[in-house]
PDB file of C-alpha atoms in Angstrom:
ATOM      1  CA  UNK O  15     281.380  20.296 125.426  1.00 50.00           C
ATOM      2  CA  UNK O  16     284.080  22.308 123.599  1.00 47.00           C
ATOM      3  CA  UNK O  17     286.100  24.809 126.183  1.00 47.00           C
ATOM      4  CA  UNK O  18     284.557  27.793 124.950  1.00 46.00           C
ATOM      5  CA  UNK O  19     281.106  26.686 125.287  1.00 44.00           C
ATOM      6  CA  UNK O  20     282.081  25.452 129.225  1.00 44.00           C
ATOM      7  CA  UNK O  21     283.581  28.895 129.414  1.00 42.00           C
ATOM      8  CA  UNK O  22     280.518  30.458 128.085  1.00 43.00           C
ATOM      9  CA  UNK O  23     278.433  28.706 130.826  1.00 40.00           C
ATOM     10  CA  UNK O  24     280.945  29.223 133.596  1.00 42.00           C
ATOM     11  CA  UNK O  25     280.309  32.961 132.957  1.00 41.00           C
ATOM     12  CA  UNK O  26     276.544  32.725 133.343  1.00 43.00           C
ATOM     13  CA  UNK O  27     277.071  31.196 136.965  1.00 45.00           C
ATOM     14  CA  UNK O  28     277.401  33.500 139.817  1.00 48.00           C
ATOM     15  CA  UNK O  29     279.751  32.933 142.711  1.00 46.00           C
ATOM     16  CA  UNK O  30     276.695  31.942 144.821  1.00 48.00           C
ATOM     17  CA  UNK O  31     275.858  29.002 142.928  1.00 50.00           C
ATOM     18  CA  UNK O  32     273.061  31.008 140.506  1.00 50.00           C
ATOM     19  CA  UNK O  33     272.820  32.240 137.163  1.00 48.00           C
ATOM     20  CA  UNK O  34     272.149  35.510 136.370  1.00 45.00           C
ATOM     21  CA  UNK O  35     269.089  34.441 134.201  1.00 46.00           C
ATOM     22  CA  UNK O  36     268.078  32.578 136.881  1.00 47.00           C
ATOM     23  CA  UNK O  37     268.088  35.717 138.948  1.00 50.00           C
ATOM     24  CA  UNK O  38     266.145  38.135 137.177  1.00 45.00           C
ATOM     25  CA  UNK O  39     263.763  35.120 136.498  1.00 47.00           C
ATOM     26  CA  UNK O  40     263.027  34.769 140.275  1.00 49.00           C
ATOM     27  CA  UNK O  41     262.713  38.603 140.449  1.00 46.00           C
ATOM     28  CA  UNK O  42     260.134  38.834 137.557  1.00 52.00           C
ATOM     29  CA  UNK O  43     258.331  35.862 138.882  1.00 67.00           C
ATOM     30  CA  UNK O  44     257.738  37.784 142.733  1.00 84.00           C
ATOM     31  CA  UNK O  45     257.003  40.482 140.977  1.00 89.00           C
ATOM     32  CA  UNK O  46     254.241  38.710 137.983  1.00 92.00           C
ATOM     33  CA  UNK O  47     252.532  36.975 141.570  1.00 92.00           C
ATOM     34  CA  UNK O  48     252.622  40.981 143.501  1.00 92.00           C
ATOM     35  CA  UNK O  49     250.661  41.736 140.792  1.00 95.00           C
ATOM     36  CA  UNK O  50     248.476  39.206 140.514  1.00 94.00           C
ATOM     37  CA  UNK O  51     247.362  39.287 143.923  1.00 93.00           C
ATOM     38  CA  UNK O  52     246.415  43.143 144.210  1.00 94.00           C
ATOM     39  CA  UNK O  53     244.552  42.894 141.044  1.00 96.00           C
ATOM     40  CA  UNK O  54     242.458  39.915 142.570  1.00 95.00           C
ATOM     41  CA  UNK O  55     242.131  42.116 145.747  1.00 94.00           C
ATOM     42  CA  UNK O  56     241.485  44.852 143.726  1.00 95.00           C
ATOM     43  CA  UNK O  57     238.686  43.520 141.745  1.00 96.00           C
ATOM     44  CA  UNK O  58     236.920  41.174 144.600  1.00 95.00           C
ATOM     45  CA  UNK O  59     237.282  44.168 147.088  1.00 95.00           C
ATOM     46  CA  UNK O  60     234.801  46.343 144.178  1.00 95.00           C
ATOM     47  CA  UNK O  61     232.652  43.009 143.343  1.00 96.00           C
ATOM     48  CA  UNK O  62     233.565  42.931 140.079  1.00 96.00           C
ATOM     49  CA  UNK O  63     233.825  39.807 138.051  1.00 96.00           C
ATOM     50  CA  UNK O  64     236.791  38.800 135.857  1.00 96.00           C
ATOM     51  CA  UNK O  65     234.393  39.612 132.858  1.00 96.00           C
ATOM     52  CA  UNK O  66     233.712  42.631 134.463  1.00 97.00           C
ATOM     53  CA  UNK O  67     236.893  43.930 134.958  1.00 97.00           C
ATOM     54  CA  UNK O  68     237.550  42.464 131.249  1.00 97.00           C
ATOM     55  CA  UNK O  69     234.811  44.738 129.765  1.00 97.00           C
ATOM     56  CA  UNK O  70     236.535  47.766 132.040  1.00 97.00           C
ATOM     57  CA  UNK O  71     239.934  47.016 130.518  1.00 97.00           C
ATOM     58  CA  UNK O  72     239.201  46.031 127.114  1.00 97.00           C
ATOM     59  CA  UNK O  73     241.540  43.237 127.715  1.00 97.00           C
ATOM     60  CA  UNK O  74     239.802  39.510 127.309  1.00 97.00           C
ATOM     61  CA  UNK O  75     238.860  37.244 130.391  1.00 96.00           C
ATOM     62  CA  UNK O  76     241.253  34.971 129.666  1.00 96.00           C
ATOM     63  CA  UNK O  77     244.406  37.593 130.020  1.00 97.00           C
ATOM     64  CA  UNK O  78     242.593  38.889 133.353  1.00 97.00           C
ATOM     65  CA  UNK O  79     243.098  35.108 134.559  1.00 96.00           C
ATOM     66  CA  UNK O  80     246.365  34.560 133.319  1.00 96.00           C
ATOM     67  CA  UNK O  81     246.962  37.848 135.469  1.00 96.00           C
ATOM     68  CA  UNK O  82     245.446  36.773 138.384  1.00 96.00           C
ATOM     69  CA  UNK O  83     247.139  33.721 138.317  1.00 95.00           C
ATOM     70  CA  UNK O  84     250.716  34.675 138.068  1.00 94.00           C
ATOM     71  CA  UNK O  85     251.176  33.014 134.728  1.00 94.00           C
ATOM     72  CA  UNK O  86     252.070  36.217 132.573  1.00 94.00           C
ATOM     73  CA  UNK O  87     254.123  39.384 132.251  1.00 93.00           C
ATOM     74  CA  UNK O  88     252.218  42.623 131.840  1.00 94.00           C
ATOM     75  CA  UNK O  89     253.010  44.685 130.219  1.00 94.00           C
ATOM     76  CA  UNK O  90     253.069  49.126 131.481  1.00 94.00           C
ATOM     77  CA  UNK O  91     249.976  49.310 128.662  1.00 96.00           C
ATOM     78  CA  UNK O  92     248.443  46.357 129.879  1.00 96.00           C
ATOM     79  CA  UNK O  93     249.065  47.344 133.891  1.00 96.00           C
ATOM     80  CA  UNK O  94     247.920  51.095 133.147  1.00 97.00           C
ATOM     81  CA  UNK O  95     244.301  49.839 131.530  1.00 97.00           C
ATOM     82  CA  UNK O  96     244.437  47.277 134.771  1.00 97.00           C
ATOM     83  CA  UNK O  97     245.129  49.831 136.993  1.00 96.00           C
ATOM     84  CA  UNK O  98     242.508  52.067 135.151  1.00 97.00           C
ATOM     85  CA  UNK O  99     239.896  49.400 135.183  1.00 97.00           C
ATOM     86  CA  UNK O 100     239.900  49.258 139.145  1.00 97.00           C
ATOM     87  CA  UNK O 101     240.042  52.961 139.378  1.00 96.00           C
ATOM     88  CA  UNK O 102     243.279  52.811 141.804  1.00 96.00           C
ATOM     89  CA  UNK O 103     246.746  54.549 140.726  1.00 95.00           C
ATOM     90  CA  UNK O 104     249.289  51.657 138.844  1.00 95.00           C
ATOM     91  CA  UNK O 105     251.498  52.234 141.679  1.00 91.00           C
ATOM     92  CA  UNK O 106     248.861  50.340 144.057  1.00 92.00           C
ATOM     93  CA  UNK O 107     249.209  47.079 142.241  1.00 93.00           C
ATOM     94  CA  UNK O 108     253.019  47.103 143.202  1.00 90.00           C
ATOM     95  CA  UNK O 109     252.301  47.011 146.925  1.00 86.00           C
ATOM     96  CA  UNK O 110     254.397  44.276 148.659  1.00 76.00           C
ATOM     97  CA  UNK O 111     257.069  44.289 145.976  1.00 67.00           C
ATOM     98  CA  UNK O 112     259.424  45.591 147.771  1.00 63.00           C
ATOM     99  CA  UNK O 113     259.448  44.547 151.475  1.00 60.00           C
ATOM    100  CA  UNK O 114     263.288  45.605 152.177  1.00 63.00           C
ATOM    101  CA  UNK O 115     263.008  48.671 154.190  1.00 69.00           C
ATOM    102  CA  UNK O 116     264.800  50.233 156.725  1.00 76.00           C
ATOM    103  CA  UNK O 117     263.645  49.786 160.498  1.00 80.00           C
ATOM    104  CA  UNK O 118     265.277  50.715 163.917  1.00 83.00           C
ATOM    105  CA  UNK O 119     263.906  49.271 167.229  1.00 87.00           C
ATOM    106  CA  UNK O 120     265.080  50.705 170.349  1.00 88.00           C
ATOM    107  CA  UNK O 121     264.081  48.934 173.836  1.00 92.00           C
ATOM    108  CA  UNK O 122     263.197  50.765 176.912  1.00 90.00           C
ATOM    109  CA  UNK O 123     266.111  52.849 178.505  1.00 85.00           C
ATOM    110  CA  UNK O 124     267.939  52.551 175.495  1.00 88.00           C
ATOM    111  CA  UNK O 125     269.094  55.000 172.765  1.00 88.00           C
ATOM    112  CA  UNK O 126     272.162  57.131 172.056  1.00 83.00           C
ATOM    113  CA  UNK O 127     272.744  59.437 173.728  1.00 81.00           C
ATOM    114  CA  UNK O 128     273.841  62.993 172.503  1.00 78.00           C
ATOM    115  CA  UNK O 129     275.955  65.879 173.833  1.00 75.00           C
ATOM    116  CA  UNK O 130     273.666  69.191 173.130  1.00 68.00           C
ATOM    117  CA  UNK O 131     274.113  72.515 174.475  1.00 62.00           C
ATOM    118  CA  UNK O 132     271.627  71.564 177.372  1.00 59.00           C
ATOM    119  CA  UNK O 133     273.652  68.704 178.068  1.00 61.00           C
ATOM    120  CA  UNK O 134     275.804  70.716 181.036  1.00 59.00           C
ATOM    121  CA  UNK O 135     272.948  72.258 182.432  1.00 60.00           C
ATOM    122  CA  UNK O 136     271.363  68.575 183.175  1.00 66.00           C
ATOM    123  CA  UNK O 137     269.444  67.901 179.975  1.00 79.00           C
ATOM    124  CA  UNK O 138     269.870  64.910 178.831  1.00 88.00           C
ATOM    125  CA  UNK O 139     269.313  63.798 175.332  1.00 90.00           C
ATOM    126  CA  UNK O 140     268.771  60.124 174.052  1.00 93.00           C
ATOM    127  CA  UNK O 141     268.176  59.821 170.214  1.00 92.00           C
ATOM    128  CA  UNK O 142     265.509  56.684 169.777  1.00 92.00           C
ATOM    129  CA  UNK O 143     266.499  55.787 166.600  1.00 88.00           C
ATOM    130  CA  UNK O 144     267.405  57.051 163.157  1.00 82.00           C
ATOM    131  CA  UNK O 145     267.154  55.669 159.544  1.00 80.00           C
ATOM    132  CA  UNK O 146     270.355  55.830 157.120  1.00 75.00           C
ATOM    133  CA  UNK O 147     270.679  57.842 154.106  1.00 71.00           C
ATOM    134  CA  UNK O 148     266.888  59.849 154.633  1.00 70.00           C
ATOM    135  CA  UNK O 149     267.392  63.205 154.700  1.00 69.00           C
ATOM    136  CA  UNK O 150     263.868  63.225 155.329  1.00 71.00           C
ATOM    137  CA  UNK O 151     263.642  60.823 158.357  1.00 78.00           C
ATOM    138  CA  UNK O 152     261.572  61.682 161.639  1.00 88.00           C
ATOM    139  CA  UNK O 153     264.123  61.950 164.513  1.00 90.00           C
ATOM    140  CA  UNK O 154     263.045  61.123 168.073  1.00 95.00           C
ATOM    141  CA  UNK O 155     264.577  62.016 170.980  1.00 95.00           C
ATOM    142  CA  UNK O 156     264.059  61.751 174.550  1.00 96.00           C
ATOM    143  CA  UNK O 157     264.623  64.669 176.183  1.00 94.00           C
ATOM    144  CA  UNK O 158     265.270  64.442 180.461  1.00 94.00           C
ATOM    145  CA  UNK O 159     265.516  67.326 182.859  1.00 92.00           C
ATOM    146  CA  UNK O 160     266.192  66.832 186.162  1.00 88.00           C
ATOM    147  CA  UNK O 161     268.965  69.751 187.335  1.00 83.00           C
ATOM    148  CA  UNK O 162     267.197  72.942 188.345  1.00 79.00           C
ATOM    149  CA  UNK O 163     268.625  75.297 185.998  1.00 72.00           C
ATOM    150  CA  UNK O 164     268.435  78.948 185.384  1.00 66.00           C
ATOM    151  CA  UNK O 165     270.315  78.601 181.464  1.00 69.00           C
ATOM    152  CA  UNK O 166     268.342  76.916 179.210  1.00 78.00           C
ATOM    153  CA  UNK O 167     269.634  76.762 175.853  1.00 82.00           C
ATOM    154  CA  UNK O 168     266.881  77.528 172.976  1.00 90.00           C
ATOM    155  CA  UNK O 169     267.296  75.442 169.532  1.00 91.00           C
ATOM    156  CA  UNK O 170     266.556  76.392 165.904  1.00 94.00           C
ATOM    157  CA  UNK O 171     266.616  74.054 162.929  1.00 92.00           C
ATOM    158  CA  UNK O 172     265.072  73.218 159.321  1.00 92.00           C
ATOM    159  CA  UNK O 173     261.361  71.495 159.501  1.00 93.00           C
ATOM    160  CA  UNK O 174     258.771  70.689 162.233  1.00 96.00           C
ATOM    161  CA  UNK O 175     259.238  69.646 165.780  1.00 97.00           C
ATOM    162  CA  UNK O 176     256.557  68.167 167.949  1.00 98.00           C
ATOM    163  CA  UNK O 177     256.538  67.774 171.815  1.00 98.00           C
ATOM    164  CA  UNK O 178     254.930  65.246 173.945  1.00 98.00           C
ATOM    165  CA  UNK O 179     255.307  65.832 178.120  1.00 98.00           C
ATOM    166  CA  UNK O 180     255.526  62.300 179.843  1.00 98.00           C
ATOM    167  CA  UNK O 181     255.775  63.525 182.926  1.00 98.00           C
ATOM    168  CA  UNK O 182     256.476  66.982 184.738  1.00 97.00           C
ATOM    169  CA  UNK O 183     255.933  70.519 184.434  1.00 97.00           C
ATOM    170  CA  UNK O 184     257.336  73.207 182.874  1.00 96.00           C
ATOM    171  CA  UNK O 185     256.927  76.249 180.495  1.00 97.00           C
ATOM    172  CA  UNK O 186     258.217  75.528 177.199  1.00 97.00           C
ATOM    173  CA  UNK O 187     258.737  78.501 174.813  1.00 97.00           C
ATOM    174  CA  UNK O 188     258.527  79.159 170.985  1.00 98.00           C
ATOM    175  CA  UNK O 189     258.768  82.997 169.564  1.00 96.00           C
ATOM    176  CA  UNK O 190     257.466  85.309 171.793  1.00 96.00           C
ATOM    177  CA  UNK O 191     254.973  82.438 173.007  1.00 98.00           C
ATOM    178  CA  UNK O 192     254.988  80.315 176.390  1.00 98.00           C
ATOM    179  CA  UNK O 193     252.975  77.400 176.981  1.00 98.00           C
ATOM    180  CA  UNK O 194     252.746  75.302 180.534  1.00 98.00           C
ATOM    181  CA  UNK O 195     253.342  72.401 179.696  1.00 98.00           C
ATOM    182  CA  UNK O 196     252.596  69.133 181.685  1.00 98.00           C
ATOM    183  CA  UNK O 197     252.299  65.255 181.591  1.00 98.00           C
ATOM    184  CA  UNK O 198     249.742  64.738 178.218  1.00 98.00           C
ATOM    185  CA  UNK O 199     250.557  68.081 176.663  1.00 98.00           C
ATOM    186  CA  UNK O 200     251.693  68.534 173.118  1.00 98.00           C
ATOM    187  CA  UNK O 201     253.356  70.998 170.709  1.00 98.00           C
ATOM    188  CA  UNK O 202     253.422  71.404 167.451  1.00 98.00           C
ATOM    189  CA  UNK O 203     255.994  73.882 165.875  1.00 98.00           C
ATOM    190  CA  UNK O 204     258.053  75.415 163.069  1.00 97.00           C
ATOM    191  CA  UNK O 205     262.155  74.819 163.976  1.00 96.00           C
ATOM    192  CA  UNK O 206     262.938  77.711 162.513  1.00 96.00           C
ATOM    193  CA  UNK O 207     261.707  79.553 165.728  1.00 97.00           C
ATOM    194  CA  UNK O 208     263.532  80.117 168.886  1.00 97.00           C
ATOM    195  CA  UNK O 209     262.141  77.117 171.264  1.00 97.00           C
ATOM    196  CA  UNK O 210     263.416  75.034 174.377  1.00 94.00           C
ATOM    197  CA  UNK O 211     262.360  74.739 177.816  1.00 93.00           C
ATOM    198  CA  UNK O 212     261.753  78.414 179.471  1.00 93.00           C
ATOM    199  CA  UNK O 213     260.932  77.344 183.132  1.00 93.00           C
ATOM    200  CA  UNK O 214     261.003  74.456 185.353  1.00 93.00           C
ATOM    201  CA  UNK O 215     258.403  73.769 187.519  1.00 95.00           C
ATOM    202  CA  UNK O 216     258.159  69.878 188.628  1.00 95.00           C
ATOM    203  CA  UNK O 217     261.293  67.580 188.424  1.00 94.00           C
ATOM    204  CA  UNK O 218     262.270  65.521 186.756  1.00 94.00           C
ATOM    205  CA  UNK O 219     260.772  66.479 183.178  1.00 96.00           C
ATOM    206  CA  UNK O 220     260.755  63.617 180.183  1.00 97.00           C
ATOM    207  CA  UNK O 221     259.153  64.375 176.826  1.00 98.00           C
ATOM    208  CA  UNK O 222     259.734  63.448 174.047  1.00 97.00           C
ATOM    209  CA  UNK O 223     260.734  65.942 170.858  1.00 97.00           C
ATOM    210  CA  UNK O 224     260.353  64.372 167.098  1.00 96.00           C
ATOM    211  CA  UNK O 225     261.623  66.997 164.470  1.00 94.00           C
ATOM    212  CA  UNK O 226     261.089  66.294 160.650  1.00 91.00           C
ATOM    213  CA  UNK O 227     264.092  68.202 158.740  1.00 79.00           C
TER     214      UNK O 227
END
């Protein structure tokens, strides 16, 4: 081998001990069998045949197989008359493709906690768990009054917010609206108006308070 051709082939290997070829042939090849199971779910889940769904598609039996099996590359024609054929959007025979998400498990009595205006009155405020880089992310907290209080600090944000009572009593307010709220109870409610605990009336109180931004 002359040095430029080892040079040539040095350049194709990446530090981890792959090629880049190699790569995007592994990629390709996950995605070719993604495919080719949801179309066989696809089509056995609305009894159709693979000369059924042929007929549908106007592509031949044999291309359906070589689908099914994982032993070609479809094309966006080819996945649109597929996707067409089984009467489900081409975005449904991607499913599984991409398992990398985001997750965030949080055990019992755990959390961060967070310093809120409430937080000197004796509210105390432990975020469950948030996911990086949404802006659209649900964000749970668990919200725990146990200092009787006469201040209680009202919020308003962006989005929803929904309340669930665990356990006490008290009257939570939104607007010019009160609602009694106890163990079981939920709330539902735009963060753009006034809301936060108006009255205490069993200690301690724990609910929990999602808001979507």
């Amino acid at each position: 081998m002359t040095n430029h051709a080892r040079d040539d082939a040095d350049a194709a290997i990446d530090p981890d001990g792959g090629t880049a070829a190699g790569d995007a042939a592994a990629v390709a090849g996950k995605l070719e069998q993604v495919i080719a199971a949801q179309v066989r779910h696809y089509r056995t889940a609305g009894g159709l045949s693979s000369a059924e769904l042929a007929a549908r598609t106007g592509l031949s039996k044999a291309m359906i197989s070589r689908v099914e099996t994982a032993t070609t590359s479809c094309s966006l024609t080819t996945l649109q008359r597929l996707a067409d054929g089984l009467n489900v959007p081409v975005t449904a025979l991607f499913r599984g493709a991409d398992t990398d998400r985001d997750a965030t498990f949080t055990k019992a009595g755990q959390g961060s906690l967070t310093v809120r205006s409430g937080t000197q009155h004796g509210h105390e405020y432990r975020v469950l768990g948030t996911l990086k880089g949404r802006t659209d992310a649900l964000e749970p907290t668990l919200v725990t009054l146990t200092d009787a209080s006469d201040v209680f600090p009202l919020f308003q944000h962006p989005g929803t917010e929904f309340i669930y009572m665990l356990s006490g009593k008290m009257v939570y307010g939104h607007g010019a609206y009160e609602y009694t709220m106890e163990a079981g109870d939920s709330l539902l409610l735009d963060g753009e108006g006034p809301h936060g605990p108006l009255e205490l009336l069993d200690l301690p109180i724990r609910f929990l308070a999602v808001s979507a931004r």
